[in-house]
Amino acid sequence: MEESVMPRVRLSETSPLALAYMGDAVFELLVREKLVCAGERPPAELNRLARGYVTAVAQSAAVEKLLPLLDENETDMYKRGRNAKSAHAPRSAGAVEYRRATGLECLFGYLYLCGRIDRARALFDAACVPAP
C-alpha cells in the first residue's frame, strides 16, 4: 500500500495547475526511468529521446490511449487539468494539445501526491511506446 504525500482533502482543494506542475516532474521521472532502464546510452541521446515523450504533442497523443483506462475519479482529475485556465501560451503545440497535456500532467501529479505511483507507472506504460 502506497502512502499519500498529501491528505485527500487538501488534494481536492489544490489548484489543477499546481497538480500539473507536480505531474510534469513525475512524468519526466517516469520517462527518464524508462530510458535508463532500456540500456546504457550517453546523456545527450537520453535527452533527445526524452523529448519524444515530454512534448505537449506527445502527451496529448498519450491521452487517447489513457482515457479508456481511467476510473471516474481519474477522469475527473484529468478534466480539471484540461479545463484549467493557464496564462501560458503554447509555442510548439496547438491550444487543444496543450490543454490535454496539462490534463495528463494534472492526473500524474494527483496520482503521485495520493501515493499511487504504481498506478501512475501502469498508466505511463500503457500510454507510452517502449523505449527504443
mmCIF file of C-alpha atoms in Angstrom:
data_model
loop_
_atom_site.group_PDB
_atom_site.id
_atom_site.type_symbol
_atom_site.label_atom_id
_atom_site.label_comp_id
_atom_site.label_asym_id
_atom_site.label_seq_id
_atom_site.Cartn_x
_atom_site.Cartn_y
_atom_site.Cartn_z
ATOM 1 C CA MET A 1 0.000 0.000 0.000
ATOM 2 C CA GLU A 2 1.453 3.313 -1.027
ATOM 3 C CA GLU A 3 1.314 6.293 1.290
ATOM 4 C CA SER A 4 -0.245 9.620 0.346
ATOM 5 C CA VAL A 5 2.048 12.622 0.366
ATOM 6 C CA MET A 6 -0.898 14.989 0.928
ATOM 7 C CA PRO A 7 -4.251 14.418 2.623
ATOM 8 C CA ARG A 8 -7.019 13.800 0.055
ATOM 9 C CA VAL A 9 -8.967 16.808 1.350
ATOM 10 C CA ARG A 10 -6.093 19.131 0.532
ATOM 11 C CA LEU A 11 -5.639 17.466 -2.854
ATOM 12 C CA SER A 12 -9.232 18.201 -3.792
ATOM 13 C CA GLU A 13 -8.576 21.864 -2.963
ATOM 14 C CA THR A 14 -5.236 22.043 -4.749
ATOM 15 C CA SER A 15 -5.131 24.039 -7.961
ATOM 16 C CA PRO A 16 -5.128 21.814 -11.055
ATOM 17 C CA LEU A 17 -2.204 23.851 -12.394
ATOM 18 C CA ALA A 18 -0.232 23.109 -9.206
ATOM 19 C CA LEU A 19 -1.025 19.407 -9.685
ATOM 20 C CA ALA A 20 0.099 19.706 -13.317
ATOM 21 C CA TYR A 21 3.343 21.312 -12.131
ATOM 22 C CA MET A 22 3.942 18.271 -9.927
ATOM 23 C CA GLY A 23 2.782 15.895 -12.658
ATOM 24 C CA ASP A 24 5.249 17.375 -15.136
ATOM 25 C CA ALA A 25 8.073 16.261 -12.836
ATOM 26 C CA VAL A 26 6.508 12.843 -12.225
ATOM 27 C CA PHE A 27 6.021 12.234 -15.949
ATOM 28 C CA GLU A 28 9.597 13.344 -16.672
ATOM 29 C CA LEU A 29 10.881 10.977 -13.984
ATOM 30 C CA LEU A 30 8.953 8.059 -15.496
ATOM 31 C CA VAL A 31 10.375 8.901 -18.931
ATOM 32 C CA ARG A 32 13.910 9.001 -17.577
ATOM 33 C CA GLU A 33 13.377 5.750 -15.688
ATOM 34 C CA LYS A 34 12.125 4.045 -18.862
ATOM 35 C CA LEU A 35 15.055 5.307 -20.947
ATOM 36 C CA VAL A 36 17.770 4.496 -18.426
ATOM 37 C CA CYS A 37 16.352 1.016 -17.793
ATOM 38 C CA ALA A 38 16.271 0.352 -21.544
ATOM 39 C CA GLY A 39 20.076 0.296 -21.703
ATOM 40 C CA GLU A 40 23.224 2.326 -21.464
ATOM 41 C CA ARG A 41 23.195 5.483 -23.612
ATOM 42 C CA PRO A 42 25.073 8.767 -23.494
ATOM 43 C CA PRO A 43 23.215 11.616 -21.731
ATOM 44 C CA ALA A 44 22.821 13.606 -24.952
ATOM 45 C CA GLU A 45 20.982 10.694 -26.544
ATOM 46 C CA LEU A 46 18.848 10.214 -23.431
ATOM 47 C CA ASN A 47 17.833 13.888 -23.602
ATOM 48 C CA ARG A 48 16.999 13.597 -27.296
ATOM 49 C CA LEU A 49 14.874 10.506 -26.707
ATOM 50 C CA ALA A 50 13.131 12.062 -23.692
ATOM 51 C CA ARG A 51 11.926 14.976 -25.819
ATOM 52 C CA GLY A 52 9.842 12.478 -27.779
ATOM 53 C CA TYR A 53 7.797 11.789 -24.648
ATOM 54 C CA VAL A 54 7.521 15.103 -22.849
ATOM 55 C CA THR A 55 6.243 17.476 -25.526
ATOM 56 C CA ALA A 56 2.645 18.634 -25.383
ATOM 57 C CA VAL A 57 2.042 16.904 -28.723
ATOM 58 C CA ALA A 58 3.334 13.535 -27.435
ATOM 59 C CA GLN A 59 1.469 13.866 -24.147
ATOM 60 C CA SER A 60 -1.740 14.755 -25.957
ATOM 61 C CA ALA A 61 -1.389 11.607 -28.076
ATOM 62 C CA ALA A 62 -0.835 9.560 -24.912
ATOM 63 C CA VAL A 63 -4.150 10.851 -23.544
ATOM 64 C CA GLU A 64 -6.004 8.988 -26.319
ATOM 65 C CA LYS A 65 -4.616 5.689 -25.041
ATOM 66 C CA LEU A 66 -5.225 6.563 -21.385
ATOM 67 C CA LEU A 67 -8.799 7.804 -21.351
ATOM 68 C CA PRO A 68 -10.423 4.351 -21.673
ATOM 69 C CA LEU A 69 -8.271 3.089 -18.771
ATOM 70 C CA LEU A 70 -9.171 5.786 -16.259
ATOM 71 C CA ASP A 71 -11.651 5.349 -13.451
ATOM 72 C CA GLU A 72 -14.212 8.072 -12.733
ATOM 73 C CA ASN A 73 -12.032 9.903 -10.204
ATOM 74 C CA GLU A 74 -9.001 9.851 -12.525
ATOM 75 C CA THR A 75 -11.111 11.099 -15.428
ATOM 76 C CA ASP A 76 -12.392 13.958 -13.271
ATOM 77 C CA MET A 77 -8.820 14.884 -12.309
ATOM 78 C CA TYR A 78 -7.720 14.808 -15.962
ATOM 79 C CA LYS A 79 -10.638 17.087 -16.868
ATOM 80 C CA ARG A 80 -9.804 19.506 -14.040
ATOM 81 C CA GLY A 81 -6.346 19.931 -15.507
ATOM 82 C CA ARG A 82 -7.527 20.061 -19.116
ATOM 83 C CA ASN A 83 -10.066 22.764 -18.306
ATOM 84 C CA ALA A 84 -7.766 24.886 -16.130
ATOM 85 C CA LYS A 85 -7.075 28.353 -17.421
ATOM 86 C CA SER A 86 -3.367 28.931 -17.904
ATOM 87 C CA ALA A 87 -1.657 32.202 -18.721
ATOM 88 C CA HIS A 88 0.973 30.234 -20.629
ATOM 89 C CA ALA A 89 0.645 30.225 -24.410
ATOM 90 C CA PRO A 90 1.910 27.108 -26.195
ATOM 91 C CA ARG A 91 4.658 27.612 -28.762
ATOM 92 C CA SER A 92 5.157 24.186 -30.276
ATOM 93 C CA ALA A 93 1.630 22.798 -29.915
ATOM 94 C CA GLY A 94 -1.933 23.821 -30.550
ATOM 95 C CA ALA A 95 -4.110 25.051 -27.719
ATOM 96 C CA VAL A 96 -6.087 21.781 -27.602
ATOM 97 C CA GLU A 97 -2.932 19.670 -27.422
ATOM 98 C CA TYR A 98 -1.514 21.898 -24.718
ATOM 99 C CA ARG A 99 -4.697 21.659 -22.612
ATOM 100 C CA ARG A 100 -4.811 17.872 -22.984
ATOM 101 C CA ALA A 101 -1.155 17.650 -21.944
ATOM 102 C CA THR A 102 -1.935 19.817 -18.914
ATOM 103 C CA GLY A 103 -4.757 17.417 -18.025
ATOM 104 C CA LEU A 104 -2.370 14.473 -18.281
ATOM 105 C CA GLU A 105 0.168 16.217 -16.039
ATOM 106 C CA CYS A 106 -2.569 17.099 -13.537
ATOM 107 C CA LEU A 107 -3.569 13.439 -13.375
ATOM 108 C CA PHE A 108 0.016 12.278 -12.819
ATOM 109 C CA GLY A 109 0.583 14.917 -10.140
ATOM 110 C CA TYR A 110 -2.590 13.848 -8.389
ATOM 111 C CA LEU A 111 -1.669 10.148 -8.515
ATOM 112 C CA TYR A 112 1.789 10.854 -7.122
ATOM 113 C CA LEU A 113 0.530 13.038 -4.286
ATOM 114 C CA CYS A 114 -2.110 10.394 -3.437
ATOM 115 C CA GLY A 115 0.710 7.883 -3.082
ATOM 116 C CA ARG A 116 -0.397 5.982 -6.172
ATOM 117 C CA ILE A 117 2.890 5.961 -8.072
ATOM 118 C CA ASP A 118 2.309 2.332 -9.114
ATOM 119 C CA ARG A 119 -0.911 3.424 -10.826
ATOM 120 C CA ALA A 120 0.912 6.341 -12.464
ATOM 121 C CA ARG A 121 3.597 3.933 -13.692
ATOM 122 C CA ALA A 122 0.978 1.499 -15.059
ATOM 123 C CA LEU A 123 -0.809 4.301 -16.936
ATOM 124 C CA PHE A 124 2.505 5.614 -18.244
ATOM 125 C CA ASP A 125 3.453 2.149 -19.500
ATOM 126 C CA ALA A 126 0.069 1.744 -21.185
ATOM 127 C CA ALA A 127 0.221 5.120 -22.897
ATOM 128 C CA CYS A 128 3.852 5.357 -23.950
ATOM 129 C CA VAL A 129 5.580 3.195 -26.507
ATOM 130 C CA PRO A 130 8.545 1.129 -25.287
ATOM 131 C CA ALA A 131 11.865 2.940 -25.197
ATOM 132 C CA PRO A 132 13.953 2.472 -28.354
#
